[in-house]
Amino acid sequence: MQYEFLKQFPKRMKNIGLYALLFGNSSQKTTWKQYGFDRMDEQLNVVFAVMLYLMEQSLKKENCLLDDIGAYLDTLNTSSFEKPMSYEDCRRLGDFIVNVVLSNDGRPMYFDGYDFEKREYLHLHISYISNEIVYLDTGVKRTSYRLTEDGYNLLLGTLEVENNMKLTIQEMIFKLHLEKQSYDKAVDAVKNIFQQLQIQLQKIQEAMGKVRRNALNYSVAEYQQILEENMDIVRETRKKFIEYREMVKARAAELEEKHINIQKLDEQEKENLNNLRVIEDYLTRAVDEHQKILNHHLDLKALYTKELEGLSQMSLIQRFSLRTELFDQVLEHPQALDRMELFFRPLFLQAPHKIYNLNKALEPQQTARKKTEADSREQIDVDEQAWLQEQERLRQEKLEKYRGCLGYLLGRLLTAEKFTLAQCRDDAQAQPQIRKKLIPNVEIFKEVMVELIRGGEFDIPALKKERRDFIQENAEGFQINEMLLQLLEEQESLPGAQGRQLCRLRVCRTPDGTAVAFDGVFSADGEEKTIRCSNVLFQAQYE
């Protein structure tokens, strides 16, 4: 499907149909006017009040008869609605709401929702209530009503889930799908989580706009509510999302390692791998969105405080008339012109005169030298510094091994525009120095091959443009794109490579599906192993 957001469209339209059919059944009836409910908003208030009563009776598993509904409406009318209705009128109104508005006179209700995958309309069945025959203690047979699943969904979508709980519920659903390895459903859940974060960020931005326009129009209750929602999101969400992302990365790495070896993935495993990559991408974006929410949360607090302080200072400004308070006073007392600067000084924003503060004079004084010596004391751990230097040296040695492995593969492309991993294996068996350069250890060789196969096709001009246009922090570990560009620039600067600039690099498995084995290679722990993986084809295209 071209537009992924239309994938669950029929399900969304089912939720829309719950409201649409209910409004249609209610607004087209003239029976309401017999009981004094002329406006549509009054009618809907009564309908939802009855549905809430049905929900309470259904949850308590108690009978809900028309007599009970009539008594309930009679109580509401006496205390709230105050319409000219008797008990019998309330009972007839309850019968009308249950059997006409909610049950459509016993006829089944359908709402058509378009399925963009099947390219056809689906008839979505909607039913708000159901009935059953019950026998009272006296043995009389009566009809009891209760809510259906659609009725629960309609009511629970109105209020029962608070805004600050929606993200928590979606996070619980996402966690359950991950535990059950239902990755297709987990994709929908993580998309809902990301949408909730985006909605919260937009709410903060809208609140900041209202505060900038007029802080008095933004109530303290609204400010408190959005701050509480932000803190609920900020408190634990980031840590959980990072943990989920690491879990998804680990599961995706297992499937990728299985895929790079000779064993092929079936269709279900391929779909799971694609879903895991989508989940990892959305979790990364969710962590970034979480950071934006935190930044905007702090900006909103600072902005609201500043605007309120500005409004409070305006109330302290004393206003006066220049005619009566200045000109007339000067005319009566001309000698005041000698000190006129005291009046005009605030208009020119001059700093006030400094006064001598006796409190500061009586404070115990400390010499600047002793204070400097006290502040300059610093504990220097020589062992920690040496450890950091050793860690940096080990990191550089590991990066050099990555450079050697990837540099050897790119070097072959200067002499042959196409070669396979099997040819590299043959050369490595004949020349030990090539083998040491290609496979410094098992872990590095596997990581380089996984990144190359995962990339598939590398557009060198596009990578250079991306590095040129975007400012990125230097990564501490192995980054395939960055190291690839560095090695190409070094090789293109060699005398024998003038005029040959790599434009595109393709890495894929060979069509014959053969395998390549490297015997007697060592891991990072010094353990001798055998690497067996699919044969890979390397192909270069030059400008």
Coordinates of C-alpha atoms in Angstrom, one line a residue:
M1 CA 0.0 0.0 0.0
Q2 CA 1.3 3.4 -0.9
Y3 CA 0.0 5.2 2.2
E4 CA 0.6 3.2 5.4
F5 CA -1.6 5.4 7.5
L6 CA -4.7 4.1 5.6
K7 CA -4.0 0.5 6.6
Q8 CA -6.4 0.5 9.6
F9 CA -9.0 2.8 7.9
P10 CA -12.1 0.5 8.3
K11 CA -11.4 0.2 12.1
R12 CA -11.3 4.0 12.3
M13 CA -14.5 4.3 10.4
K14 CA -16.2 1.8 12.7
N15 CA -15.5 4.3 15.6
I16 CA -16.9 7.1 13.5
G17 CA -20.0 5.1 12.7
L18 CA -20.7 4.5 16.4
Y19 CA -21.3 8.3 16.7
A20 CA -22.8 8.9 13.2
L21 CA -25.6 6.3 13.5
L22 CA -26.5 7.3 17.0
F23 CA -26.8 11.0 16.0
G24 CA -28.8 10.0 12.9
N25 CA -31.2 7.9 14.8
S26 CA -31.8 10.6 17.4
S27 CA -31.9 13.8 15.3
Q28 CA -34.4 12.6 12.7
K29 CA -37.1 11.7 15.3
T30 CA -39.9 14.2 16.3
T31 CA -40.8 12.2 19.4
W32 CA -38.4 14.3 21.4
K33 CA -40.6 17.4 21.2
Q34 CA -43.4 15.6 23.0
Y35 CA -41.2 15.5 26.1
G36 CA -39.8 19.0 25.8
F37 CA -36.4 18.2 24.4
D38 CA -36.2 20.4 21.3
R39 CA -32.5 20.9 20.8
M40 CA -30.1 18.2 19.6
D41 CA -27.7 18.8 22.4
E42 CA -30.4 18.2 25.0
Q43 CA -31.4 15.0 23.3
L44 CA -27.9 13.6 23.2
N45 CA -27.4 14.5 26.8
V46 CA -30.3 12.3 27.7
V47 CA -29.2 9.4 25.4
F48 CA -25.7 9.3 26.9
A49 CA -27.1 9.5 30.4
V50 CA -29.2 6.4 29.7
M51 CA -26.2 4.6 28.1
L52 CA -24.1 5.3 31.2
Y53 CA -26.9 3.8 33.4
L54 CA -26.9 0.7 31.1
M55 CA -23.2 0.4 31.5
E56 CA -23.3 0.6 35.3
Q57 CA -26.0 -2.1 35.4
S58 CA -24.1 -4.3 32.9
L59 CA -20.9 -4.0 34.9
K60 CA -22.7 -4.9 38.1
K61 CA -24.4 -7.8 36.2
E62 CA -27.8 -6.6 37.5
N63 CA -31.1 -6.6 35.5
C64 CA -31.9 -3.4 33.7
L65 CA -35.6 -3.3 32.9
L66 CA -37.6 -0.5 31.2
D67 CA -39.1 0.2 34.7
D68 CA -35.6 0.8 36.0
I69 CA -34.7 3.1 33.2
G70 CA -38.0 5.0 33.6
A71 CA -37.4 5.4 37.3
Y72 CA -33.8 6.6 36.6
L73 CA -35.0 9.2 34.0
D74 CA -37.7 10.4 36.5
T75 CA -35.1 11.0 39.1
L76 CA -32.9 12.9 36.6
N77 CA -35.8 15.0 35.4
T78 CA -36.8 15.9 39.0
S79 CA -33.3 17.0 40.0
S80 CA -31.8 18.3 36.7
F81 CA -33.8 18.5 33.5
E82 CA -37.0 19.8 35.1
K83 CA -39.3 19.0 32.1
P84 CA -43.1 18.6 32.4
M85 CA -43.0 14.8 32.5
S86 CA -44.7 12.3 34.7
Y87 CA -43.3 8.9 35.7
E88 CA -45.2 7.3 32.8
D89 CA -43.8 9.9 30.4
C90 CA -40.3 9.0 31.6
R91 CA -40.9 5.4 31.1
R92 CA -42.2 5.9 27.6
L93 CA -39.1 8.2 26.9
G94 CA -36.8 5.4 28.1
D95 CA -38.6 2.9 25.8
F96 CA -38.1 5.3 22.9
I97 CA -34.4 5.7 23.6
V98 CA -33.7 2.0 24.1
N99 CA -35.8 0.5 21.3
V100 CA -35.8 3.3 18.7
V101 CA -32.6 5.4 19.1
L102 CA -30.2 2.6 20.3
S103 CA -31.9 -0.4 18.7
N104 CA -33.2 1.2 15.4
D105 CA -36.6 -0.4 15.9
G106 CA -35.0 -3.9 15.9
R107 CA -33.4 -3.5 12.4
P108 CA -29.7 -4.2 12.1
M109 CA -27.4 -1.1 11.7
Y110 CA -24.5 -1.0 9.2
F111 CA -21.9 1.7 8.5
D112 CA -19.8 1.4 5.3
G113 CA -16.1 1.9 5.7
Y114 CA -13.7 1.8 2.7
D115 CA -10.9 -0.7 2.8
F116 CA -8.0 0.7 0.8
E117 CA -6.2 -2.6 0.7
K118 CA -9.1 -4.6 -0.7
R119 CA -10.4 -1.5 -2.6
E120 CA -14.0 -2.0 -1.6
Y121 CA -16.5 -0.9 1.0
L122 CA -17.0 -3.1 4.0
H123 CA -20.3 -3.3 5.8
L124 CA -19.5 -2.7 9.4
H125 CA -22.1 -4.0 11.8
I126 CA -22.9 -1.7 14.8
S127 CA -25.0 -2.7 17.8
Y128 CA -25.1 -0.6 21.0
I129 CA -27.3 -2.8 23.2
S130 CA -28.6 -6.3 23.4
N131 CA -31.5 -7.8 25.4
E132 CA -32.2 -11.0 27.2
I133 CA -35.2 -12.7 28.8
V134 CA -35.0 -12.8 32.6
Y135 CA -37.4 -14.1 35.2
L136 CA -38.1 -12.1 38.3
D137 CA -38.5 -13.5 41.8
T138 CA -42.3 -13.5 41.2
G139 CA -41.8 -15.7 38.1
V140 CA -42.8 -12.9 35.7
K141 CA -40.9 -12.9 32.4
R142 CA -39.3 -9.5 31.5
T143 CA -36.8 -8.1 29.1
S144 CA -33.4 -6.9 30.4
Y145 CA -31.0 -4.7 28.5
R146 CA -27.2 -4.5 28.6
L147 CA -24.4 -2.9 26.6
T148 CA -22.6 -4.6 23.8
E149 CA -18.9 -4.3 22.9
D150 CA -19.7 -1.4 20.6
G151 CA -21.6 0.4 23.4
Y152 CA -18.6 0.0 25.7
N153 CA -16.2 1.3 23.1
L154 CA -18.4 4.3 22.5
L155 CA -18.6 5.3 26.2
L156 CA -15.1 4.4 27.1
G157 CA -13.8 6.7 24.3
T158 CA -15.6 9.7 25.8
L159 CA -14.1 10.2 29.2
E160 CA -13.0 7.0 31.0
V161 CA -9.3 7.2 29.7
E162 CA -7.6 10.4 30.8
N163 CA -5.1 12.1 28.6
N164 CA -2.2 11.3 30.9
M165 CA -3.2 7.6 30.9
K166 CA -3.5 7.1 27.1
L167 CA 0.3 6.9 26.7
T168 CA 0.7 4.5 29.6
I169 CA -2.0 2.2 28.1
Q170 CA -0.4 2.3 24.7
E171 CA 2.9 1.5 26.2
M172 CA 1.5 -1.5 28.0
I173 CA -0.1 -2.8 24.8
F174 CA 3.2 -2.3 23.0
K175 CA 5.0 -4.3 25.7
L176 CA 2.6 -7.2 25.5
H177 CA 2.9 -7.4 21.7
L178 CA 6.7 -7.5 22.0
E179 CA 6.6 -10.2 24.6
K180 CA 4.2 -12.3 22.4
Q181 CA 6.4 -11.5 19.4
S182 CA 3.4 -10.1 17.5
Y183 CA 5.6 -7.5 15.7
D184 CA 2.9 -6.5 13.2
K185 CA 0.6 -5.4 16.1
A186 CA 3.6 -3.9 17.9
V187 CA 4.2 -1.6 14.9
D188 CA 0.7 -0.2 15.2
A189 CA 1.1 0.3 18.9
V190 CA 4.4 2.1 18.6
K191 CA 2.9 4.3 15.9
N192 CA 0.1 5.2 18.3
I193 CA 2.7 6.0 21.0
F194 CA 4.6 8.3 18.6
Q195 CA 1.3 10.0 17.6
Q196 CA 0.5 10.6 21.3
L197 CA 3.9 12.3 21.8
Q198 CA 3.4 14.5 18.8
I199 CA -0.1 15.5 20.0
Q200 CA 1.4 16.4 23.4
L201 CA 4.1 18.5 21.8
Q202 CA 1.5 20.4 19.7
K203 CA -0.5 21.0 22.8
I204 CA 2.5 22.6 24.5
Q205 CA 3.1 24.8 21.4
E206 CA -0.5 25.9 21.3
A207 CA -0.4 26.7 25.0
M208 CA 2.8 28.8 24.4
G209 CA 1.0 30.7 21.6
K210 CA -2.0 31.5 23.9
V211 CA 0.4 32.7 26.7
R212 CA 2.2 35.0 24.2
R213 CA -1.1 36.5 23.0
N214 CA -2.5 37.1 26.4
A215 CA -1.5 35.3 29.6
L216 CA -4.7 36.2 31.3
N217 CA -6.7 34.0 28.8
Y218 CA -4.7 30.9 29.8
S219 CA -6.0 29.7 33.2
V220 CA -3.9 28.3 36.0
A221 CA -6.0 25.0 35.8
E222 CA -5.0 24.5 32.1
Y223 CA -1.4 25.3 32.9
Q224 CA -1.4 22.8 35.8
Q225 CA -3.0 20.1 33.7
I226 CA -0.5 20.3 30.8
L227 CA 2.4 20.4 33.3
E228 CA 1.2 17.2 35.0
E229 CA 0.8 15.5 31.6
N230 CA 4.3 16.6 30.6
M231 CA 5.8 15.3 33.9
D232 CA 3.9 11.9 33.5
I233 CA 5.5 11.6 30.0
V234 CA 9.0 12.8 31.0
R235 CA 9.2 10.8 34.3
E236 CA 9.6 7.2 33.0
T237 CA 9.0 7.2 29.3
R238 CA 12.5 8.0 28.0
K239 CA 14.1 5.2 30.1
K240 CA 11.5 2.7 28.9
F241 CA 11.8 3.6 25.3
I242 CA 15.6 3.3 25.3
E243 CA 15.2 -0.2 26.9
Y244 CA 12.6 -1.2 24.3
R245 CA 14.9 0.0 21.5
E246 CA 17.9 -2.0 22.9
M247 CA 15.6 -5.1 23.1
V248 CA 14.4 -4.6 19.5
K249 CA 18.0 -4.1 18.3
A250 CA 19.0 -7.3 19.9
R251 CA 16.2 -9.3 18.3
A252 CA 16.8 -7.7 14.9
A253 CA 20.5 -8.5 15.2
E254 CA 19.7 -12.2 15.9
L255 CA 17.6 -12.4 12.7
E256 CA 20.2 -10.5 10.7
E257 CA 23.0 -12.8 11.9
K258 CA 20.9 -15.7 10.9
H259 CA 20.2 -14.1 7.5
I260 CA 23.8 -13.4 6.7
N261 CA 24.7 -17.0 7.3
I262 CA 23.8 -19.7 4.8
Q263 CA 20.5 -20.4 6.5
K264 CA 17.7 -18.5 4.7
L265 CA 14.9 -16.8 6.5
D266 CA 11.3 -17.8 5.7
E267 CA 8.6 -15.3 4.8
Q268 CA 7.4 -14.9 8.4
E269 CA 10.9 -14.2 9.7
K270 CA 11.6 -11.7 6.9
E271 CA 8.4 -9.9 7.8
N272 CA 9.4 -9.9 11.5
L273 CA 12.8 -8.4 10.6
N274 CA 11.2 -5.6 8.6
N275 CA 8.7 -4.9 11.5
L276 CA 11.6 -4.8 14.0
R277 CA 13.4 -2.2 11.9
V278 CA 10.2 -0.1 11.7
I279 CA 9.8 -0.4 15.5
E280 CA 13.4 0.6 16.1
D281 CA 13.0 3.6 13.9
Y282 CA 9.8 4.8 15.6
L283 CA 11.4 4.2 19.1
T284 CA 14.3 6.4 18.1
R285 CA 12.0 9.1 16.8
A286 CA 9.9 8.8 20.0
V287 CA 13.1 9.4 22.2
D288 CA 13.8 12.5 20.1
E289 CA 10.2 13.6 20.5
H290 CA 10.5 13.0 24.2
Q291 CA 13.5 15.4 24.4
K292 CA 11.5 18.0 22.5
I293 CA 8.6 17.7 25.0
L294 CA 11.1 18.2 27.8
N295 CA 12.6 21.3 26.2
H296 CA 9.2 22.9 25.4
H297 CA 8.0 22.0 28.9
L298 CA 10.8 24.1 30.4
D299 CA 10.2 26.9 27.8
L300 CA 6.5 27.0 28.7
K301 CA 7.3 27.3 32.4
A302 CA 9.8 30.2 31.8
L303 CA 7.4 31.9 29.3
Y304 CA 4.3 31.7 31.6
T305 CA 6.4 33.0 34.6
K306 CA 7.8 35.8 32.6
E307 CA 4.4 36.9 31.3
L308 CA 2.8 36.8 34.7
E309 CA 5.6 38.8 36.2
G310 CA 5.2 41.4 33.5
L311 CA 1.5 41.7 34.1
S312 CA 2.1 42.0 37.9
Q313 CA 4.7 44.8 37.3
M314 CA 2.2 46.7 35.1
S315 CA -0.2 46.9 38.0
L316 CA 2.6 48.6 40.1
I317 CA 3.1 51.4 37.5
Q318 CA 1.9 54.7 38.9
R319 CA 0.3 57.0 36.2
F320 CA -0.1 60.7 36.6
S321 CA -1.0 63.8 34.5
L322 CA 1.9 65.9 33.3
R323 CA -0.3 69.0 33.3
T324 CA -1.4 68.8 37.0
E325 CA 1.5 66.9 38.5
L326 CA 4.4 68.6 36.7
F327 CA 3.7 71.8 34.8
D328 CA 1.3 73.3 37.4
Q329 CA 3.7 72.4 40.3
V330 CA 6.7 73.9 38.5
L331 CA 4.8 77.1 37.9
E332 CA 3.9 77.3 41.6
H333 CA 7.4 76.4 42.8
P334 CA 10.0 77.5 40.1
Q335 CA 12.9 76.5 42.4
A336 CA 12.0 72.9 41.7
L337 CA 13.6 73.3 38.2
D338 CA 17.0 72.9 39.9
R339 CA 16.3 69.3 40.7
M340 CA 14.3 68.4 37.6
E341 CA 16.8 65.6 36.7
L342 CA 15.2 63.5 39.5
F343 CA 12.0 63.4 37.6
F344 CA 13.4 62.8 34.1
R345 CA 16.1 60.3 35.1
P346 CA 13.8 57.2 34.9
L347 CA 12.7 58.2 31.4
F348 CA 16.3 57.8 30.2
L349 CA 16.7 54.4 32.0
Q350 CA 19.7 55.6 33.9
A351 CA 21.0 53.3 36.7
P352 CA 20.1 54.5 40.2
H353 CA 22.8 55.8 42.5
K354 CA 24.6 53.3 44.6
I355 CA 24.1 53.4 48.3
Y356 CA 26.3 52.2 51.1
N357 CA 25.0 48.9 52.5
L358 CA 25.7 48.5 56.2
N359 CA 24.7 44.9 56.2
K360 CA 27.5 44.1 53.8
A361 CA 30.0 46.1 55.8
L362 CA 29.2 44.0 59.0
E363 CA 29.5 40.6 57.3
P364 CA 32.7 38.5 58.0
Q365 CA 35.1 39.2 55.2
Q366 CA 37.4 36.6 53.6
T367 CA 40.5 37.5 51.7
A368 CA 40.4 36.9 48.0
R369 CA 43.7 34.9 48.1
K370 CA 42.4 32.3 50.6
K371 CA 39.2 32.0 48.7
T372 CA 41.1 31.4 45.5
E373 CA 43.3 28.8 47.1
A374 CA 40.2 27.0 48.6
D375 CA 38.4 26.9 45.2
S376 CA 41.5 25.7 43.4
R377 CA 41.9 22.5 45.3
E378 CA 41.2 19.6 43.0
Q379 CA 41.7 15.9 43.4
I380 CA 43.5 14.5 40.4
D381 CA 43.4 10.7 40.0
V382 CA 46.4 9.7 37.9
D383 CA 45.2 6.1 37.6
E384 CA 41.8 7.3 36.1
Q385 CA 43.6 9.4 33.5
A386 CA 45.8 6.5 32.5
W387 CA 42.7 4.3 32.2
L388 CA 41.0 6.8 29.9
Q389 CA 44.1 7.0 27.7
E390 CA 44.2 3.2 27.5
Q391 CA 40.6 3.0 26.5
E392 CA 41.1 5.6 23.8
R393 CA 44.1 3.6 22.5
L394 CA 42.1 0.4 22.3
R395 CA 39.2 2.2 20.5
Q396 CA 41.6 3.6 17.9
E397 CA 43.2 0.1 17.4
K398 CA 39.7 -1.4 16.8
L399 CA 38.8 1.4 14.3
E400 CA 42.0 0.7 12.5
K401 CA 41.0 -3.0 12.1
Y402 CA 37.6 -1.8 10.7
R403 CA 39.5 0.5 8.3
G404 CA 41.8 -2.4 7.2
C405 CA 38.9 -4.8 6.4
L406 CA 36.8 -2.2 4.5
G407 CA 39.9 -0.7 2.9
Y408 CA 40.9 -4.0 1.4
L409 CA 37.5 -4.5 -0.2
L410 CA 37.5 -1.0 -1.7
G411 CA 41.1 -1.5 -2.9
R412 CA 40.0 -4.5 -4.9
L413 CA 37.5 -2.3 -6.7
L414 CA 40.3 -0.1 -8.1
T415 CA 41.6 -3.1 -10.0
A416 CA 38.4 -5.0 -10.7
E417 CA 34.9 -3.4 -10.9
K418 CA 33.3 -6.7 -9.8
F419 CA 34.5 -9.5 -7.5
T420 CA 33.0 -12.0 -5.0
L421 CA 33.7 -12.9 -1.5
A422 CA 34.8 -16.4 -2.7
Q423 CA 37.6 -14.7 -4.7
C424 CA 38.7 -12.9 -1.6
R425 CA 38.8 -16.2 0.3
D426 CA 41.0 -17.8 -2.3
D427 CA 43.5 -14.8 -2.2
A428 CA 43.4 -14.9 1.6
Q429 CA 44.3 -18.6 1.7
A430 CA 47.3 -17.9 -0.6
Q431 CA 48.5 -14.8 1.2
P432 CA 48.4 -14.6 5.0
Q433 CA 48.8 -10.8 5.1
I434 CA 45.6 -10.4 3.0
R435 CA 43.8 -12.7 5.4
K436 CA 44.9 -10.8 8.4
K437 CA 43.8 -7.6 6.9
L438 CA 40.4 -8.9 5.6
I439 CA 39.6 -10.8 8.9
P440 CA 41.3 -9.2 11.8
N441 CA 38.9 -11.1 14.0
V442 CA 35.5 -12.8 13.6
E443 CA 33.4 -10.0 15.2
I444 CA 34.8 -7.2 13.1
F445 CA 34.5 -9.1 9.8
K446 CA 30.9 -10.1 10.6
E447 CA 29.9 -6.5 11.5
V448 CA 31.4 -5.1 8.3
M449 CA 29.7 -7.6 6.2
V450 CA 26.3 -7.1 7.9
E451 CA 26.5 -3.3 7.5
L452 CA 27.4 -3.7 3.8
I453 CA 24.6 -6.2 3.0
R454 CA 22.1 -4.2 5.0
G455 CA 23.0 -1.1 3.0
G456 CA 22.8 -3.0 -0.2
E457 CA 23.5 0.0 -2.5
F458 CA 25.6 3.1 -1.5
D459 CA 25.1 6.3 -3.5
I460 CA 28.4 8.0 -2.9
P461 CA 27.4 11.6 -4.2
A462 CA 24.3 11.4 -2.0
L463 CA 26.4 10.4 1.1
K464 CA 28.8 13.3 0.4
K465 CA 26.0 15.7 0.1
E466 CA 24.4 14.5 3.3
R467 CA 27.7 14.9 5.2
R468 CA 28.1 18.4 3.7
D469 CA 24.6 19.6 4.5
F470 CA 24.1 18.2 8.0
I471 CA 26.2 18.8 11.1
Q472 CA 26.7 15.6 13.0
E473 CA 28.6 14.7 16.1
N474 CA 31.6 12.4 15.6
A475 CA 30.6 8.9 16.4
E476 CA 32.8 6.9 18.7
G477 CA 32.2 3.5 17.1
F478 CA 32.1 2.1 13.6
Q479 CA 29.9 3.9 11.1
I480 CA 29.9 2.4 7.7
N481 CA 28.9 5.6 5.7
E482 CA 31.5 7.8 7.4
M483 CA 34.4 5.3 7.1
L484 CA 33.4 4.5 3.5
L485 CA 33.7 8.2 2.5
Q486 CA 37.0 8.6 4.4
L487 CA 38.6 5.6 2.7
L488 CA 37.3 6.6 -0.8
E489 CA 38.8 10.1 -0.4
E490 CA 42.1 8.6 0.6
Q491 CA 42.1 6.1 -2.3
E492 CA 41.0 8.7 -4.9
S493 CA 43.9 10.9 -3.9
L494 CA 46.4 8.2 -4.9
P495 CA 48.4 8.8 -8.1
G496 CA 47.0 5.7 -9.8
A497 CA 43.4 6.5 -9.1
Q498 CA 43.2 10.0 -10.7
G499 CA 40.1 10.4 -12.8
R500 CA 38.3 7.4 -11.3
Q501 CA 35.7 8.4 -8.8
L502 CA 33.4 5.8 -7.4
C503 CA 29.8 6.7 -8.0
R504 CA 27.8 3.7 -6.7
L505 CA 28.6 0.6 -4.7
R506 CA 26.4 -2.4 -4.8
V507 CA 26.7 -5.3 -2.3
C508 CA 24.4 -8.4 -2.6
R509 CA 24.3 -12.1 -2.4
T510 CA 25.2 -14.1 -5.5
P511 CA 22.3 -15.6 -7.4
D512 CA 23.6 -19.1 -7.2
G513 CA 23.2 -19.1 -3.4
T514 CA 26.6 -20.7 -2.7
A515 CA 28.4 -20.4 0.7
V516 CA 31.9 -19.3 1.6
A517 CA 33.9 -20.7 4.5
F518 CA 36.9 -19.2 6.3
D519 CA 38.7 -21.8 8.5
G520 CA 41.1 -21.1 11.3
V521 CA 40.1 -17.5 12.1
F522 CA 40.3 -16.1 15.6
S523 CA 37.7 -14.2 17.6
A524 CA 38.5 -11.2 19.8
D525 CA 39.0 -13.6 22.8
G526 CA 41.6 -15.6 20.9
E527 CA 39.3 -18.6 20.2
E528 CA 39.8 -20.3 16.9
K529 CA 36.6 -20.5 14.8
T530 CA 35.2 -21.2 11.3
I531 CA 33.1 -18.5 9.5
R532 CA 30.5 -19.8 7.1
C533 CA 28.4 -17.3 5.3
S534 CA 26.7 -16.6 2.0
N535 CA 28.8 -15.6 -1.0
V536 CA 28.6 -11.9 -1.6
L537 CA 29.0 -10.0 -4.9
F538 CA 30.7 -6.5 -4.8
Q539 CA 30.1 -4.3 -7.8
A540 CA 31.3 -0.7 -8.4
Q541 CA 30.2 1.9 -10.8
Y542 CA 32.5 4.8 -11.7
E543 CA 31.8 8.2 -13.1

